[in-house]
Amino acid sequence: MDKESFVISKFSNKFIGDDGAVLGKWVLSKDLFLENSHFKMGWLSFYEIGKKAMSVNLSDAIVMNAKPKFALIGLMLPKNITFKEIDELKNGILDISKQYGVKIIGGDTVKSDILGISVSIISYAKKPIFRKKLKNGELLAFTGNLGESLKGLKTLQRCAKNYKILGKNSRFRNITLRDKFFYNSSKFINSAMDISDGLACDLPKFAKNKNIKFIKKLKKYEFLSGEEYEVLFSFSKKNKFRIINEAKKARIKLTIFGETIDGKYKKRARNWHF
Amino acid sequence: MDKESFVISKFSNKFIGDDGAVLGKWVLSKDLFLENSHFKMGWLSFYEIGKKAMSVNLSDAIVMNAKPKFALIGLMLPKNITFKEIDELKNGILDISKQYGVKIIGGDTVKSDILGISVSIISYAKKPIFRKKLKNGELLAFTGNLGESLKGLKTLQRCAKNYKILGKNSRFRNITLRDKFFYNSSKFINSAMDISDGLACDLPKFAKNKNIKFIKKLKKYEFLSGEEYEVLFSFSKKNKFRIINEAKKARIKLTIFGETIDGKYKKRARNWHF
C-alpha cells in the first residue's frame, strides 16, 4: 500500500473518497500545491504558480458538478521571496478566482522552507456528481488530449530549468478547465473525477470494484501523464450522442475509450508526482 | 511592512481580518502547521504534531464563539516518514477531533520536503464574536499564564533536539484550549482573538485603531511568547465580576491588564515564529 492510500484508509468515513466532501448543498475540497512536489522553482512563473494552485482546486469542484464560490488560501512563503513575486503569485490566484466568481474569504501566511499553496474551496452543488455512482455497462470517456503535461514536464526535466522553454499554452503551465462542457452535460453524466495523477493511477480509483473493457487502444503517454486536469467520466450508452454533441458545442476533443464490466481493474503504474 | 501584512492587504475584503470567515451561520478558518516554521523535527512527537496542528485551528473557532464541526486535512509527508509515524500523526489528529466532535471530511496527501499539516475547519456559530467589535473603554484580559511556550521553545533551542526534555504538560507540547470558559462567558465577551504570535504582535492586530492603557504591568516574556493559544478578549466594565466569576468556575487564571482608549497602539516586537 502506498502512503496516500494508507492515509485515506486511516481517515475513512462516508465523506471521504471523492474530489470533494458534500455537506448539504455545499461541496468542500482541498488540494496542496507544493514546490518540489508539483513543480520546481523556475518551472512556472509566480503568476502561473498562483493560477495553477487555484485551477487544480477549481477542477475538483467542477467534476463534482459544483459551482465554486469561496476559497481559503494558505500561503507558504520562502524567506527570499520578494514583494514583487508575492504580488505576481497573488495576481495568479485572484485573476482565476475572479474569472470563476470565487471570493477569497480567509487563510494563513507562514514563512516556510518551500513555496506552497494550500487551497480549500467551498462550492455550491444542486446535484453533485459522485465517483461511486459508476455502474456496469457504462461508457468511459475523457476530455482533451492526454500527454501534453508529461511532455512539458520531461522537457523541463531534461533541457532547462526555465518555464519559458515551454509555450504559453503548454498544459504544464496553463490548465484549461472543462467547466462549460461539464455543467452543460451534467444531466447525462453519471460519475466523474479529474485526471490529476495520470489515467494509470486514476482509473483504478475511478473504476474501484469494476473492470474496464477498452474499446479504444490508448497510448502509453495517455496513461502516464498526470496533472492534466482533464475530466474522466461515465455515462449510459443511450446518452452517447448527446455527450458527443455537447463536446462538439464546447469545441473540445472527446475520447470514448472503454466500458465498465464485471471484475476489478488493476493499477498499472506508480503515482506520477515526481 | 512585513510579508504577512503585505499578503493580507493584497487579499483585503470584508471577510478577511479575523480568526475565521463568517458565511451565514458557518465560520471557516485555516491554519498551516509546518516543520521548520512551527517546530523542528524532534521537538514534538508525531502524535503531538497531529494534535497541535488541529488544536491551533480549533483555537480559531473557539475565539469566534463557534463550535467546530468538520475539518479538511492537507498532509505534507516527507519521503522517509514511516507508516508507524503516519499512524501516530493520524492518532493525534483524530483524538483531539473526537474530543471536540469534529469530523474529518476530506483533504489531500502529498509527498513533500517538509512535514506539514494544513487544516481547514468548518464551525457553527449562532452568534460569532469578531475582533472588530472592540470599542473604547473596554477592559482587556487574557487567560492562563503567558510565557510557558517560549520557555519550552528556548529549552529545545538551547539544550536538546528532543521533546522529552520538556514535561508532558509543557505548553509547547500540549496546548490547553479555553473552550468551556469562552463559550460560557461568550455573552459577556465583546471581541476576542487567540494569542498565536505573542502579545507584542497580537495586541496591535487586536487593538487596531485604539490605544491601550495598561492597568497591570506585564513581564517581557508575557509579551514575547507566541503559540500560547490563550484567549485575548475584551468586555465592558459592568461585566467585570461576571467574567471573573466564569474564570473561577472554569478554574483558569485570568489577567485583566488594560483598557482601550483613544489613539493607536504600536507594535513593539517582530513576529515570533523563528
mmCIF file of N, CA, C and O in Angstrom, chain A residues 27-112:
data_model
loop_
_atom_site.group_PDB
_atom_site.id
_atom_site.type_symbol
_atom_site.label_atom_id
_atom_site.label_comp_id
_atom_site.label_asym_id
_atom_site.label_seq_id
_atom_site.Cartn_x
_atom_site.Cartn_y
_atom_site.Cartn_z
ATOM 1 N N VAL A 27 -20.145 21.731 -1.368
ATOM 2 C CA VAL A 27 -19.071 20.762 -1.607
ATOM 3 C C VAL A 27 -17.762 21.402 -1.152
ATOM 4 O O VAL A 27 -17.457 22.537 -1.536
ATOM 5 N N LEU A 28 -17.012 20.697 -0.311
ATOM 6 C CA LEU A 28 -15.750 21.227 0.186
ATOM 7 C C LEU A 28 -14.598 20.397 -0.342
ATOM 8 O O LEU A 28 -14.620 19.167 -0.252
ATOM 9 N N SER A 29 -13.587 21.079 -0.878
ATOM 10 C CA SER A 29 -12.437 20.338 -1.383
ATOM 11 C C SER A 29 -11.152 21.057 -1.009
ATOM 12 O O SER A 29 -11.161 22.256 -0.724
ATOM 13 N N LYS A 30 -10.075 20.312 -0.974
ATOM 14 C CA LYS A 30 -8.799 20.890 -0.565
ATOM 15 C C LYS A 30 -7.671 20.221 -1.333
ATOM 16 O O LYS A 30 -7.633 19.005 -1.450
ATOM 17 N N ASP A 31 -6.756 21.023 -1.869
ATOM 18 C CA ASP A 31 -5.575 20.486 -2.545
ATOM 19 C C ASP A 31 -4.356 21.321 -2.193
ATOM 20 O O ASP A 31 -4.437 22.536 -2.093
ATOM 21 N N LEU A 32 -3.253 20.637 -2.020
ATOM 22 C CA LEU A 32 -1.979 21.313 -1.783
ATOM 23 C C LEU A 32 -1.237 21.426 -3.108
ATOM 24 O O LEU A 32 -1.311 20.533 -3.943
ATOM 25 N N PHE A 33 -0.498 22.503 -3.272
ATOM 26 C CA PHE A 33 0.324 22.702 -4.465
ATOM 27 C C PHE A 33 1.692 23.150 -4.002
ATOM 28 O O PHE A 33 1.851 24.269 -3.503
ATOM 29 N N LEU A 34 2.692 22.259 -4.109
ATOM 30 C CA LEU A 34 3.957 22.458 -3.398
ATOM 31 C C LEU A 34 5.198 22.420 -4.290
ATOM 32 O O LEU A 34 5.293 21.575 -5.194
ATOM 33 N N GLU A 35 6.125 23.297 -3.970
ATOM 34 C CA GLU A 35 7.447 23.272 -4.603
ATOM 35 C C GLU A 35 8.100 21.906 -4.344
ATOM 36 O O GLU A 35 7.992 21.358 -3.238
ATOM 37 N N ASN A 36 8.765 21.398 -5.359
ATOM 38 C CA ASN A 36 9.473 20.109 -5.300
ATOM 39 C C ASN A 36 8.536 18.899 -5.247
ATOM 40 O O ASN A 36 9.014 17.769 -5.240
ATOM 41 N N SER A 37 7.236 19.137 -5.201
ATOM 42 C CA SER A 37 6.288 18.037 -5.321
ATOM 43 C C SER A 37 5.514 18.201 -6.627
ATOM 44 O O SER A 37 5.389 17.263 -7.405
ATOM 45 N N HIS A 38 5.015 19.398 -6.873
ATOM 46 C CA HIS A 38 4.240 19.656 -8.088
ATOM 47 C C HIS A 38 5.018 20.487 -9.103
ATOM 48 O O HIS A 38 4.659 20.537 -10.276
ATOM 49 N N PHE A 39 6.017 21.195 -8.637
ATOM 50 C CA PHE A 39 6.851 21.997 -9.546
ATOM 51 C C PHE A 39 8.183 22.257 -8.865
ATOM 52 O O PHE A 39 8.296 22.142 -7.643
ATOM 53 N N LYS A 40 9.186 22.584 -9.687
ATOM 54 C CA LYS A 40 10.430 23.087 -9.128
ATOM 55 C C LYS A 40 10.498 24.576 -9.421
ATOM 56 O O LYS A 40 9.852 25.061 -10.349
ATOM 57 N N MET A 41 11.233 25.293 -8.597
ATOM 58 C CA MET A 41 11.340 26.736 -8.793
ATOM 59 C C MET A 41 11.883 27.006 -10.199
ATOM 60 O O MET A 41 12.895 26.419 -10.588
ATOM 61 N N GLY A 42 11.211 27.859 -10.932
ATOM 62 C CA GLY A 42 11.638 28.170 -12.289
ATOM 63 C C GLY A 42 10.797 27.458 -13.350
ATOM 64 O O GLY A 42 10.800 27.855 -14.513
ATOM 65 N N TRP A 43 10.070 26.422 -12.951
ATOM 66 C CA TRP A 43 9.288 25.661 -13.932
ATOM 67 C C TRP A 43 7.959 26.348 -14.253
ATOM 68 O O TRP A 43 7.283 26.000 -15.227
ATOM 69 N N LEU A 44 7.568 27.257 -13.415
ATOM 70 C CA LEU A 44 6.362 28.061 -13.642
ATOM 71 C C LEU A 44 6.690 29.472 -13.185
ATOM 72 O O LEU A 44 7.493 29.653 -12.263
ATOM 73 N N SER A 45 6.088 30.480 -13.798
ATOM 74 C CA SER A 45 6.251 31.840 -13.267
ATOM 75 C C SER A 45 5.455 31.917 -11.962
ATOM 76 O O SER A 45 4.607 31.059 -11.694
ATOM 77 N N PHE A 46 5.709 32.929 -11.150
ATOM 78 C CA PHE A 46 4.947 33.058 -9.903
ATOM 79 C C PHE A 46 3.457 33.248 -10.188
ATOM 80 O O PHE A 46 2.606 32.725 -9.479
ATOM 81 N N TYR A 47 3.168 33.973 -11.261
ATOM 82 C CA TYR A 47 1.769 34.139 -11.666
ATOM 83 C C TYR A 47 1.142 32.775 -11.969
ATOM 84 O O TYR A 47 0.037 32.467 -11.509
ATOM 85 N N GLU A 48 1.900 31.944 -12.705
ATOM 86 C CA GLU A 48 1.374 30.628 -13.082
ATOM 87 C C GLU A 48 1.227 29.701 -11.868
ATOM 88 O O GLU A 48 0.316 28.870 -11.820
ATOM 89 N N ILE A 49 2.132 29.828 -10.896
ATOM 90 C CA ILE A 49 2.022 29.012 -9.678
ATOM 91 C C ILE A 49 0.705 29.336 -8.968
ATOM 92 O O ILE A 49 -0.055 28.446 -8.590
ATOM 93 N N GLY A 50 0.423 30.632 -8.818
ATOM 94 C CA GLY A 50 -0.825 31.040 -8.169
ATOM 95 C C GLY A 50 -2.044 30.544 -8.940
ATOM 96 O O GLY A 50 -2.989 30.008 -8.360
ATOM 97 N N LYS A 51 -1.977 30.708 -10.273
ATOM 98 C CA LYS A 51 -3.113 30.326 -11.111
ATOM 99 C C LYS A 51 -3.333 28.809 -11.088
ATOM 100 O O LYS A 51 -4.456 28.328 -10.966
ATOM 101 N N LYS A 52 -2.216 28.056 -11.181
ATOM 102 C CA LYS A 52 -2.344 26.596 -11.244
ATOM 103 C C LYS A 52 -2.832 26.037 -9.894
ATOM 104 O O LYS A 52 -3.655 25.123 -9.866
ATOM 105 N N ALA A 53 -2.336 26.609 -8.788
ATOM 106 C CA ALA A 53 -2.778 26.156 -7.459
ATOM 107 C C ALA A 53 -4.294 26.292 -7.336
ATOM 108 O O ALA A 53 -4.976 25.407 -6.813
ATOM 109 N N MET A 54 -4.835 27.411 -7.831
ATOM 110 C CA MET A 54 -6.285 27.605 -7.794
ATOM 111 C C MET A 54 -6.975 26.670 -8.785
ATOM 112 O O MET A 54 -8.011 26.073 -8.475
ATOM 113 N N SER A 55 -6.411 26.539 -9.986
ATOM 114 C CA SER A 55 -7.067 25.764 -11.042
ATOM 115 C C SER A 55 -7.257 24.301 -10.652
ATOM 116 O O SER A 55 -8.306 23.708 -10.918
ATOM 117 N N VAL A 56 -6.232 23.705 -10.023
ATOM 118 C CA VAL A 56 -6.358 22.284 -9.681
ATOM 119 C C VAL A 56 -7.468 22.101 -8.645
ATOM 120 O O VAL A 56 -8.092 21.047 -8.570
ATOM 121 N N ASN A 57 -7.719 23.127 -7.862
ATOM 122 C CA ASN A 57 -8.797 23.069 -6.881
ATOM 123 C C ASN A 57 -10.159 23.318 -7.522
ATOM 124 O O ASN A 57 -11.136 22.661 -7.174
ATOM 125 N N LEU A 58 -10.206 24.257 -8.461
ATOM 126 C CA LEU A 58 -11.461 24.507 -9.187
ATOM 127 C C LEU A 58 -11.874 23.245 -9.937
ATOM 128 O O LEU A 58 -13.058 22.905 -10.021
ATOM 129 N N SER A 59 -10.866 22.544 -10.457
ATOM 130 C CA SER A 59 -11.105 21.298 -11.182
ATOM 131 C C SER A 59 -11.872 20.290 -10.323
ATOM 132 O O SER A 59 -12.802 19.633 -10.808
ATOM 133 N N ASP A 60 -11.497 20.177 -9.039
ATOM 134 C CA ASP A 60 -12.209 19.269 -8.120
ATOM 135 C C ASP A 60 -13.688 19.635 -8.009
ATOM 136 O O ASP A 60 -14.555 18.767 -7.962
ATOM 137 N N ALA A 61 -13.948 20.942 -7.912
ATOM 138 C CA ALA A 61 -15.338 21.399 -7.778
ATOM 139 C C ALA A 61 -16.119 21.075 -9.049
ATOM 140 O O ALA A 61 -17.233 20.542 -8.995
ATOM 141 N N ILE A 62 -15.515 21.372 -10.197
ATOM 142 C CA ILE A 62 -16.212 21.193 -11.480
ATOM 143 C C ILE A 62 -16.650 19.743 -11.680
ATOM 144 O O ILE A 62 -17.795 19.486 -12.025
ATOM 145 N N VAL A 63 -15.721 18.787 -11.424
ATOM 146 C CA VAL A 63 -16.079 17.377 -11.683
ATOM 147 C C VAL A 63 -17.089 16.834 -10.685
ATOM 148 O O VAL A 63 -17.549 15.701 -10.813
ATOM 149 N N MET A 64 -17.403 17.603 -9.642
ATOM 150 C CA MET A 64 -18.489 17.208 -8.742
ATOM 151 C C MET A 64 -19.779 17.937 -9.129
ATOM 152 O O MET A 64 -20.772 17.883 -8.416
ATOM 153 N N ASN A 65 -19.728 18.646 -10.265
ATOM 154 C CA ASN A 65 -20.871 19.434 -10.734
ATOM 155 C C ASN A 65 -21.223 20.558 -9.754
ATOM 156 O O ASN A 65 -22.381 20.898 -9.565
ATOM 157 N N ALA A 66 -20.195 21.111 -9.125
ATOM 158 C CA ALA A 66 -20.402 22.168 -8.135
ATOM 159 C C ALA A 66 -19.840 23.486 -8.655
ATOM 160 O O ALA A 66 -18.847 23.503 -9.374
ATOM 161 N N LYS A 67 -20.490 24.582 -8.282
ATOM 162 C CA LYS A 67 -20.017 25.909 -8.692
ATOM 163 C C LYS A 67 -19.173 26.502 -7.565
ATOM 164 O O LYS A 67 -19.690 26.792 -6.483
ATOM 165 N N PRO A 68 -17.874 26.696 -7.796
ATOM 166 C CA PRO A 68 -17.001 27.237 -6.742
ATOM 167 C C PRO A 68 -17.414 28.662 -6.351
ATOM 168 O O PRO A 68 -17.684 29.483 -7.218
ATOM 169 N N LYS A 69 -17.496 28.916 -5.049
ATOM 170 C CA LYS A 69 -17.981 30.219 -4.570
ATOM 171 C C LYS A 69 -16.960 30.925 -3.672
ATOM 172 O O LYS A 69 -16.774 32.124 -3.752
ATOM 173 N N PHE A 70 -16.355 30.188 -2.746
ATOM 174 C CA PHE A 70 -15.445 30.796 -1.765
ATOM 175 C C PHE A 70 -14.164 29.976 -1.654
ATOM 176 O O PHE A 70 -14.175 28.774 -1.911
ATOM 177 N N ALA A 71 -13.080 30.643 -1.233
ATOM 178 C CA ALA A 71 -11.823 29.906 -1.035
ATOM 179 C C ALA A 71 -11.056 30.426 0.171
ATOM 180 O O ALA A 71 -11.124 31.615 0.507
ATOM 181 N N LEU A 72 -10.366 29.524 0.828
ATOM 182 C CA LEU A 72 -9.403 29.866 1.880
ATOM 183 C C LEU A 72 -8.021 29.520 1.326
ATOM 184 O O LEU A 72 -7.834 28.447 0.745
ATOM 185 N N ILE A 73 -7.067 30.418 1.512
ATOM 186 C CA ILE A 73 -5.742 30.226 0.917
ATOM 187 C C ILE A 73 -4.679 30.172 2.008
ATOM 188 O O ILE A 73 -4.552 31.109 2.799
ATOM 189 N N GLY A 74 -3.909 29.118 2.051
ATOM 190 C CA GLY A 74 -2.754 29.036 2.947
ATOM 191 C C GLY A 74 -1.491 29.225 2.129
ATOM 192 O O GLY A 74 -1.203 28.432 1.241
ATOM 193 N N LEU A 75 -0.758 30.303 2.409
ATOM 194 C CA LEU A 75 0.455 30.581 1.636
ATOM 195 C C LEU A 75 1.693 30.211 2.439
ATOM 196 O O LEU A 75 1.876 30.676 3.570
ATOM 197 N N MET A 76 2.558 29.390 1.867
ATOM 198 C CA MET A 76 3.837 29.072 2.465
ATOM 199 C C MET A 76 4.893 29.808 1.654
ATOM 200 O O MET A 76 5.101 29.499 0.481
ATOM 201 N N LEU A 77 5.525 30.811 2.271
ATOM 202 C CA LEU A 77 6.438 31.675 1.515
ATOM 203 C C LEU A 77 7.876 31.491 1.973
ATOM 204 O O LEU A 77 8.183 31.660 3.157
ATOM 205 N N PRO A 78 8.788 31.181 1.040
ATOM 206 C CA PRO A 78 10.208 31.091 1.423
ATOM 207 C C PRO A 78 10.749 32.466 1.807
ATOM 208 O O PRO A 78 10.240 33.488 1.329
ATOM 209 N N LYS A 79 11.768 32.447 2.670
ATOM 210 C CA LYS A 79 12.363 33.689 3.186
ATOM 211 C C LYS A 79 12.748 34.676 2.088
ATOM 212 O O LYS A 79 12.576 35.868 2.228
ATOM 213 N N ASN A 80 13.323 34.151 0.993
ATOM 214 C CA ASN A 80 13.892 35.051 -0.019
ATOM 215 C C ASN A 80 12.895 35.514 -1.086
ATOM 216 O O ASN A 80 13.279 36.160 -2.053
ATOM 217 N N ILE A 81 11.625 35.198 -0.925
ATOM 218 C CA ILE A 81 10.645 35.649 -1.926
ATOM 219 C C ILE A 81 10.521 37.172 -1.845
ATOM 220 O O ILE A 81 10.563 37.748 -0.755
ATOM 221 N N THR A 82 10.421 37.824 -3.001
ATOM 222 C CA THR A 82 10.336 39.286 -2.997
ATOM 223 C C THR A 82 8.872 39.742 -2.979
ATOM 224 O O THR A 82 7.965 38.947 -3.274
ATOM 225 N N PHE A 83 8.662 41.016 -2.646
ATOM 226 C CA PHE A 83 7.310 41.557 -2.654
ATOM 227 C C PHE A 83 6.711 41.481 -4.063
ATOM 228 O O PHE A 83 5.526 41.212 -4.225
ATOM 229 N N LYS A 84 7.574 41.684 -5.084
ATOM 230 C CA LYS A 84 7.100 41.608 -6.472
ATOM 231 C C LYS A 84 6.613 40.183 -6.786
ATOM 232 O O LYS A 84 5.584 39.995 -7.440
ATOM 233 N N GLU A 85 7.363 39.200 -6.325
ATOM 234 C CA GLU A 85 6.964 37.810 -6.575
ATOM 235 C C GLU A 85 5.665 37.456 -5.848
ATOM 236 O O GLU A 85 4.802 36.776 -6.393
ATOM 237 N N ILE A 86 5.525 37.941 -4.611
ATOM 238 C CA ILE A 86 4.263 37.719 -3.875
ATOM 239 C C ILE A 86 3.105 38.345 -4.646
ATOM 240 O O ILE A 86 2.026 37.770 -4.768
ATOM 241 N N ASP A 87 3.366 39.523 -5.199
ATOM 242 C CA ASP A 87 2.332 40.230 -5.942
ATOM 243 C C ASP A 87 1.910 39.441 -7.182
ATOM 244 O O ASP A 87 0.714 39.340 -7.490
ATOM 245 N N GLU A 88 2.868 38.859 -7.873
ATOM 246 C CA GLU A 88 2.555 38.046 -9.060
ATOM 247 C C GLU A 88 1.756 36.795 -8.678
ATOM 248 O O GLU A 88 0.791 36.432 -9.345
ATOM 249 N N LEU A 89 2.195 36.155 -7.603
ATOM 250 C CA LEU A 89 1.506 34.976 -7.069
ATOM 251 C C LEU A 89 0.044 35.332 -6.789
ATOM 252 O O LEU A 89 -0.890 34.626 -7.183
ATOM 253 N N LYS A 90 -0.130 36.455 -6.098
ATOM 254 C CA LYS A 90 -1.471 36.935 -5.736
ATOM 255 C C LYS A 90 -2.300 37.222 -6.989
ATOM 256 O O LYS A 90 -3.479 36.871 -7.047
ATOM 257 N N ASN A 91 -1.687 37.831 -8.012
ATOM 258 C CA ASN A 91 -2.428 38.107 -9.253
ATOM 259 C C ASN A 91 -2.893 36.818 -9.917
ATOM 260 O O ASN A 91 -4.003 36.745 -10.439
ATOM 261 N N GLY A 92 -2.037 35.805 -9.902
ATOM 262 C CA GLY A 92 -2.416 34.500 -10.467
ATOM 263 C C GLY A 92 -3.608 33.915 -9.736
ATOM 264 O O GLY A 92 -4.541 33.400 -10.350
ATOM 265 N N ILE A 93 -3.569 34.012 -8.412
ATOM 266 C CA ILE A 93 -4.677 33.490 -7.595
ATOM 267 C C ILE A 93 -5.951 34.288 -7.857
ATOM 268 O O ILE A 93 -7.023 33.736 -8.083
ATOM 269 N N LEU A 94 -5.824 35.614 -7.841
ATOM 270 C CA LEU A 94 -7.024 36.454 -7.939
ATOM 271 C C LEU A 94 -7.637 36.470 -9.341
ATOM 272 O O LEU A 94 -8.859 36.500 -9.482
ATOM 273 N N ASP A 95 -6.793 36.448 -10.388
ATOM 274 C CA ASP A 95 -7.335 36.509 -11.756
ATOM 275 C C ASP A 95 -8.252 35.317 -12.034
ATOM 276 O O ASP A 95 -9.365 35.483 -12.524
ATOM 277 N N ILE A 96 -7.760 34.117 -11.708
ATOM 278 C CA ILE A 96 -8.593 32.933 -11.996
ATOM 279 C C ILE A 96 -9.787 32.884 -11.036
ATOM 280 O O ILE A 96 -10.872 32.452 -11.409
ATOM 281 N N SER A 97 -9.603 33.393 -9.815
ATOM 282 C CA SER A 97 -10.727 33.429 -8.868
ATOM 283 C C SER A 97 -11.836 34.325 -9.398
ATOM 284 O O SER A 97 -13.017 33.964 -9.354
ATOM 285 N N LYS A 98 -11.436 35.499 -9.897
ATOM 286 C CA LYS A 98 -12.436 36.425 -10.449
ATOM 287 C C LYS A 98 -13.151 35.780 -11.630
ATOM 288 O O LYS A 98 -14.365 35.848 -11.756
ATOM 289 N N GLN A 99 -12.371 35.146 -12.508
ATOM 290 C CA GLN A 99 -12.933 34.515 -13.699
ATOM 291 C C GLN A 99 -14.032 33.515 -13.329
ATOM 292 O O GLN A 99 -15.019 33.381 -14.042
ATOM 293 N N TYR A 100 -13.850 32.821 -12.211
ATOM 294 C CA TYR A 100 -14.831 31.808 -11.797
ATOM 295 C C TYR A 100 -15.780 32.320 -10.702
ATOM 296 O O TYR A 100 -16.553 31.551 -10.149
ATOM 297 N N GLY A 101 -15.687 33.616 -10.384
ATOM 298 C CA GLY A 101 -16.598 34.177 -9.380
ATOM 299 C C GLY A 101 -16.334 33.668 -7.972
ATOM 300 O O GLY A 101 -17.255 33.532 -7.161
ATOM 301 N N VAL A 102 -15.062 33.371 -7.680
ATOM 302 C CA VAL A 102 -14.708 32.860 -6.356
ATOM 303 C C VAL A 102 -14.173 33.980 -5.478
ATOM 304 O O VAL A 102 -13.315 34.758 -5.891
ATOM 305 N N LYS A 103 -14.679 34.063 -4.258
ATOM 306 C CA LYS A 103 -14.234 35.076 -3.304
ATOM 307 C C LYS A 103 -13.242 34.436 -2.321
ATOM 308 O O LYS A 103 -13.526 33.398 -1.740
ATOM 309 N N ILE A 104 -12.087 35.087 -2.144
ATOM 310 C CA ILE A 104 -11.112 34.603 -1.147
ATOM 311 C C ILE A 104 -11.556 35.141 0.212
ATOM 312 O O ILE A 104 -11.562 36.352 0.433
ATOM 313 N N ILE A 105 -11.953 34.254 1.116
ATOM 314 C CA ILE A 105 -12.534 34.734 2.377
ATOM 315 C C ILE A 105 -11.599 34.587 3.578
ATOM 316 O O ILE A 105 -11.935 35.011 4.676
ATOM 317 N N GLY A 106 -10.436 33.989 3.386
ATOM 318 C CA GLY A 106 -9.523 33.889 4.527
ATOM 319 C C GLY A 106 -8.340 33.017 4.225
ATOM 320 O O GLY A 106 -8.148 32.585 3.087
ATOM 321 N N GLY A 107 -7.531 32.781 5.243
ATOM 322 C CA GLY A 107 -6.369 31.935 5.046
ATOM 323 C C GLY A 107 -5.297 32.151 6.084
ATOM 324 O O GLY A 107 -5.560 32.596 7.200
ATOM 325 N N ASP A 108 -4.077 31.851 5.694
ATOM 326 C CA ASP A 108 -2.954 31.891 6.623
ATOM 327 C C ASP A 108 -1.692 32.113 5.788
ATOM 328 O O ASP A 108 -1.616 31.681 4.644
ATOM 329 N N THR A 109 -0.730 32.828 6.342
ATOM 330 C CA THR A 109 0.543 33.027 5.660
ATOM 331 C C THR A 109 1.664 32.638 6.603
ATOM 332 O O THR A 109 1.716 33.115 7.732
ATOM 333 N N VAL A 110 2.551 31.763 6.150
ATOM 334 C CA VAL A 110 3.630 31.274 7.007
ATOM 335 C C VAL A 110 4.939 31.270 6.226
ATOM 336 O O VAL A 110 4.970 30.889 5.058
ATOM 337 N N LYS A 111 6.006 31.713 6.897
ATOM 338 C CA LYS A 111 7.344 31.615 6.322
ATOM 339 C C LYS A 111 7.695 30.127 6.260
ATOM 340 O O LYS A 111 7.420 29.391 7.203
ATOM 341 N N SER A 112 8.292 29.705 5.161
ATOM 342 C CA SER A 112 8.488 28.259 5.006
ATOM 343 C C SER A 112 9.753 27.940 4.206
ATOM 344 O O SER A 112 10.283 28.790 3.490
#
